[in-house]
C-alpha cells in the first residue's frame, strides 16, 4: 500500500504525460498483486487486463494526439483551492471509515446477508466451482456487462479520434507536398532553364 501511495503522489506531481501513463500501468499491476495477496485472483486478473493493459494502451494512444508535457495553466490559487477540496473530501471519507467493521470481522453485516447465500448456493445455482467467478459472471453479470460496455466505448472513442488525427496528418502532408511542388515549379531557376 505504501508503494501504491508513493506512485499515486508521483502520478499527481509529474508533468511528463508518458511517465504518467507508465506509472498508471505500474500502479494497476501493483493493485493486481495486492488482490492476489488477498486471495482475489479473478479480480487481480481483471485489474491487470483492464488497468495495466487496456487503460495503458488507451492512454498511450491519446498521447499520440497531444504533446508529451502537461501545460500548466492557472495560478497558485487554483492549486490551493483544489488541494483544499481534496483534503476535505479525504477527511470526510476517512471519518466515514471509523464506523466500518474491521477487515475480516466475522460479525460484519456483509457476512450475514448476501455472502452466506453466495457461498452455499453458488455452485448449485450457477454451476461454477469458484465463488468469485460465479458472483462476477452470474449474480453481478449486469455490472460486469456495464464495465465491458464502458471499456468498449472508451476504446471506440480513442480509435475514432486516432483515425481522424491520422487522416488529418495525411491531408496536411499532401497539402505540404503540393505547396512544395508548386513552389518548385515556380522557382526562378526553372524559368531560366525554360527560357534557354
CSV table of C-alpha atoms in Angstrom, one decimal:
chain,number,residue,atom,x,y,z
A,1,UNK,CA,0.0,0.0,0.0
A,2,UNK,CA,2.9,2.3,0.7
A,3,UNK,CA,4.3,1.8,-2.8
A,4,UNK,CA,0.9,2.5,-4.3
A,5,UNK,CA,0.6,5.7,-2.2
A,6,UNK,CA,4.0,6.9,-3.4
A,7,UNK,CA,3.1,6.1,-7.0
A,8,UNK,CA,-0.2,8.0,-6.7
A,9,UNK,CA,1.6,11.0,-5.4
A,10,UNK,CA,4.1,10.7,-8.2
A,11,UNK,CA,1.3,10.5,-10.8
A,12,UNK,CA,-0.2,13.6,-9.4
A,13,UNK,CA,3.1,15.6,-9.4
A,14,UNK,CA,4.8,14.5,-12.7
A,15,UNK,CA,4.3,16.7,-15.7
A,16,UNK,CA,5.6,14.2,-18.3
A,17,UNK,CA,2.4,12.5,-19.6
A,18,UNK,CA,4.3,9.5,-20.9
A,19,UNK,CA,5.7,8.9,-17.5
A,20,UNK,CA,2.2,9.3,-16.0
A,21,UNK,CA,0.9,6.6,-18.4
A,22,UNK,CA,3.6,4.2,-17.5
A,23,UNK,CA,3.2,4.8,-13.7
A,24,UNK,CA,-0.5,4.3,-14.1
A,25,UNK,CA,0.1,0.9,-15.6
A,26,UNK,CA,2.6,0.0,-12.9
A,27,UNK,CA,0.0,1.2,-10.3
A,28,UNK,CA,-2.5,-1.2,-11.8
A,29,UNK,CA,-0.1,-4.1,-11.7
A,30,UNK,CA,0.7,-3.3,-8.1
A,31,UNK,CA,-3.0,-3.3,-7.3
A,32,UNK,CA,-3.4,-6.6,-9.0
A,33,UNK,CA,-0.5,-8.0,-6.9
A,34,UNK,CA,-2.4,-6.7,-3.8
A,35,UNK,CA,-5.5,-8.5,-4.9
A,36,UNK,CA,-3.5,-11.8,-5.3
A,37,UNK,CA,-2.3,-11.4,-1.8
A,38,UNK,CA,-5.9,-11.0,-0.6
A,39,UNK,CA,-6.8,-14.3,-2.5
A,40,UNK,CA,-8.9,-12.5,-5.1
A,41,UNK,CA,-7.2,-13.9,-8.1
A,42,UNK,CA,-10.0,-13.3,-10.5
A,43,UNK,CA,-10.3,-9.6,-9.5
A,44,UNK,CA,-6.5,-9.4,-9.9
A,45,UNK,CA,-6.7,-10.8,-13.4
A,46,UNK,CA,-9.3,-8.2,-14.3
A,47,UNK,CA,-7.3,-5.4,-12.8
A,48,UNK,CA,-4.2,-6.5,-14.7
A,49,UNK,CA,-6.0,-6.9,-18.0
A,50,UNK,CA,-8.1,-3.7,-17.8
A,51,UNK,CA,-6.0,-1.4,-15.7
A,52,UNK,CA,-2.5,-2.3,-16.8
A,53,UNK,CA,-3.4,-3.5,-20.3
A,54,UNK,CA,-6.3,-1.7,-22.0
A,55,UNK,CA,-6.1,1.6,-20.0
A,56,UNK,CA,-2.3,2.0,-20.6
A,57,UNK,CA,-2.8,1.4,-24.4
A,58,UNK,CA,-5.7,3.9,-24.5
A,59,UNK,CA,-3.6,6.5,-22.6
A,60,UNK,CA,-0.6,5.9,-25.0
A,61,UNK,CA,-3.0,6.2,-27.9
A,62,UNK,CA,-4.2,9.5,-26.6
A,63,UNK,CA,-0.7,10.8,-26.2
A,64,UNK,CA,-0.3,10.4,-29.9
A,65,UNK,CA,-2.7,13.3,-30.3
A,66,UNK,CA,-1.2,15.6,-27.7
A,67,UNK,CA,2.2,16.8,-26.6
A,68,UNK,CA,4.2,14.8,-24.1
A,69,UNK,CA,4.4,17.6,-21.5
A,70,UNK,CA,1.4,18.9,-19.5
A,71,UNK,CA,0.7,22.6,-19.9
A,72,UNK,CA,0.3,24.2,-16.6
A,73,UNK,CA,-2.5,26.8,-16.5
A,74,UNK,CA,-3.8,28.9,-13.7
A,75,UNK,CA,-2.1,30.4,-10.7
A,76,UNK,CA,-1.4,29.1,-7.3
A,77,UNK,CA,-4.9,29.9,-6.1
A,78,UNK,CA,-6.4,27.2,-8.2
A,79,UNK,CA,-4.0,24.7,-6.9
A,80,UNK,CA,-4.7,25.7,-3.3
A,81,UNK,CA,-8.5,25.5,-3.8
A,82,UNK,CA,-8.1,22.1,-5.4
A,83,UNK,CA,-5.9,20.9,-2.6
A,84,UNK,CA,-8.5,22.2,0.0
A,85,UNK,CA,-11.3,20.3,-1.7
A,86,UNK,CA,-9.3,17.1,-1.9
A,87,UNK,CA,-8.2,17.4,1.7
A,88,UNK,CA,-11.8,18.0,3.0
A,89,UNK,CA,-13.1,15.1,0.8
A,90,UNK,CA,-10.4,12.8,2.1
A,91,UNK,CA,-11.1,13.8,5.7
A,92,UNK,CA,-14.8,13.0,5.3
A,93,UNK,CA,-14.0,9.6,3.7
A,94,UNK,CA,-11.6,8.7,6.5
A,95,UNK,CA,-14.1,9.8,9.1
A,96,UNK,CA,-16.7,7.5,7.4
A,97,UNK,CA,-14.4,4.5,7.8
A,98,UNK,CA,-14.4,4.8,11.6
A,99,UNK,CA,-17.8,3.1,11.8
A,100,UNK,CA,-16.8,0.3,9.4
A,101,UNK,CA,-16.1,-3.2,10.9
A,102,UNK,CA,-12.5,-4.3,10.8
A,103,UNK,CA,-11.3,-6.2,7.8
A,104,UNK,CA,-12.3,-9.9,8.0
A,105,UNK,CA,-14.6,-9.4,11.0
A,106,UNK,CA,-17.0,-12.4,11.1
A,107,UNK,CA,-19.8,-10.4,12.6
A,108,UNK,CA,-19.8,-7.7,9.9
A,109,UNK,CA,-23.2,-7.2,8.2
A,110,UNK,CA,-21.9,-8.4,4.8
A,111,UNK,CA,-21.3,-11.8,6.3
A,112,UNK,CA,-24.9,-12.2,7.5
A,113,UNK,CA,-26.8,-11.2,4.4
A,114,UNK,CA,-25.6,-12.0,0.9
A,115,UNK,CA,-22.3,-13.7,1.4
A,116,UNK,CA,-23.7,-16.9,3.1
A,117,UNK,CA,-26.2,-17.3,0.2
A,118,UNK,CA,-23.4,-16.9,-2.4
A,119,UNK,CA,-21.2,-19.4,-0.6
A,120,UNK,CA,-24.0,-22.0,0.0
A,121,UNK,CA,-25.9,-21.8,-3.3
A,122,UNK,CA,-23.4,-20.6,-5.8
A,123,UNK,CA,-22.4,-24.0,-7.2
A,124,UNK,CA,-26.0,-25.2,-7.4
A,125,UNK,CA,-27.4,-22.1,-9.0
A,126,UNK,CA,-24.6,-21.2,-11.3
A,127,UNK,CA,-22.5,-24.4,-11.7
A,128,UNK,CA,-19.1,-22.8,-11.2
A,129,UNK,CA,-16.8,-24.1,-8.5
A,130,UNK,CA,-15.1,-20.7,-8.0
A,131,UNK,CA,-17.4,-18.4,-5.9
A,132,UNK,CA,-15.8,-15.2,-7.2
A,133,UNK,CA,-16.3,-16.2,-10.8
A,134,UNK,CA,-19.9,-17.1,-10.2
A,135,UNK,CA,-20.6,-13.7,-8.5
A,136,UNK,CA,-18.9,-11.7,-11.3
A,137,UNK,CA,-20.3,-13.8,-14.2
A,138,UNK,CA,-23.8,-14.5,-12.9
A,139,UNK,CA,-25.0,-12.6,-9.8
A,140,UNK,CA,-23.4,-9.4,-10.9
A,141,UNK,CA,-23.4,-10.0,-14.6
A,142,UNK,CA,-25.1,-6.7,-15.5
A,143,UNK,CA,-22.4,-4.9,-13.6
A,144,UNK,CA,-19.7,-6.8,-15.4
A,145,UNK,CA,-21.5,-6.1,-18.7
A,146,UNK,CA,-21.6,-2.4,-17.9
A,147,UNK,CA,-17.9,-2.4,-17.2
A,148,UNK,CA,-17.2,-4.1,-20.6
A,149,UNK,CA,-19.5,-1.6,-22.3
A,150,UNK,CA,-17.6,1.4,-20.7
A,151,UNK,CA,-14.3,0.0,-21.8
A,152,UNK,CA,-15.6,-0.7,-25.3
A,153,UNK,CA,-17.0,2.8,-25.6
A,154,UNK,CA,-13.6,4.3,-24.4
A,155,UNK,CA,-11.7,2.2,-26.9
A,156,UNK,CA,-14.1,3.1,-29.8
A,157,UNK,CA,-13.8,6.8,-28.9
A,158,UNK,CA,-10.0,6.7,-28.8
A,159,UNK,CA,-9.8,4.8,-32.1
A,160,UNK,CA,-12.1,7.3,-33.7
A,161,UNK,CA,-10.0,10.2,-32.5
A,162,UNK,CA,-6.8,8.5,-33.6
A,163,UNK,CA,-8.3,7.7,-37.0
A,164,UNK,CA,-9.4,11.3,-37.5
A,165,UNK,CA,-5.9,12.6,-36.4
A,166,UNK,CA,-4.2,10.2,-38.8
A,167,UNK,CA,-6.4,11.3,-41.7
A,168,UNK,CA,-5.7,15.0,-40.8
A,169,UNK,CA,-2.0,14.3,-40.8
A,170,UNK,CA,-2.1,12.6,-44.2
A,171,UNK,CA,-4.1,15.6,-45.6
A,172,UNK,CA,-1.5,18.0,-44.1
A,173,UNK,CA,1.3,16.0,-45.7
A,174,UNK,CA,-0.4,16.0,-49.1
A,175,UNK,CA,-1.0,19.8,-48.8
A,176,UNK,CA,2.6,20.4,-47.9
A,177,UNK,CA,3.8,18.2,-50.8
A,178,UNK,CA,1.5,20.2,-53.1
A,179,UNK,CA,2.8,23.5,-51.9
A,180,UNK,CA,6.4,22.3,-52.2
A,181,UNK,CA,5.8,21.0,-55.7
A,182,UNK,CA,4.1,24.3,-56.8
A,183,UNK,CA,7.0,26.4,-55.3
A,184,UNK,CA,9.5,24.2,-57.2
A,185,UNK,CA,7.6,24.7,-60.4
A,186,UNK,CA,7.5,28.5,-59.9
A,187,UNK,CA,11.2,28.8,-58.9
A,188,UNK,CA,13.3,31.3,-61.0
A,189,UNK,CA,15.9,28.7,-61.9
A,190,UNK,CA,13.2,26.7,-63.7
A,191,UNK,CA,12.1,29.8,-65.6
A,192,UNK,CA,15.7,30.4,-66.8
A,193,UNK,CA,16.0,26.8,-67.9
A,194,UNK,CA,12.8,27.0,-70.0
A,195,UNK,CA,13.8,30.4,-71.5
A,196,UNK,CA,17.1,29.0,-72.7
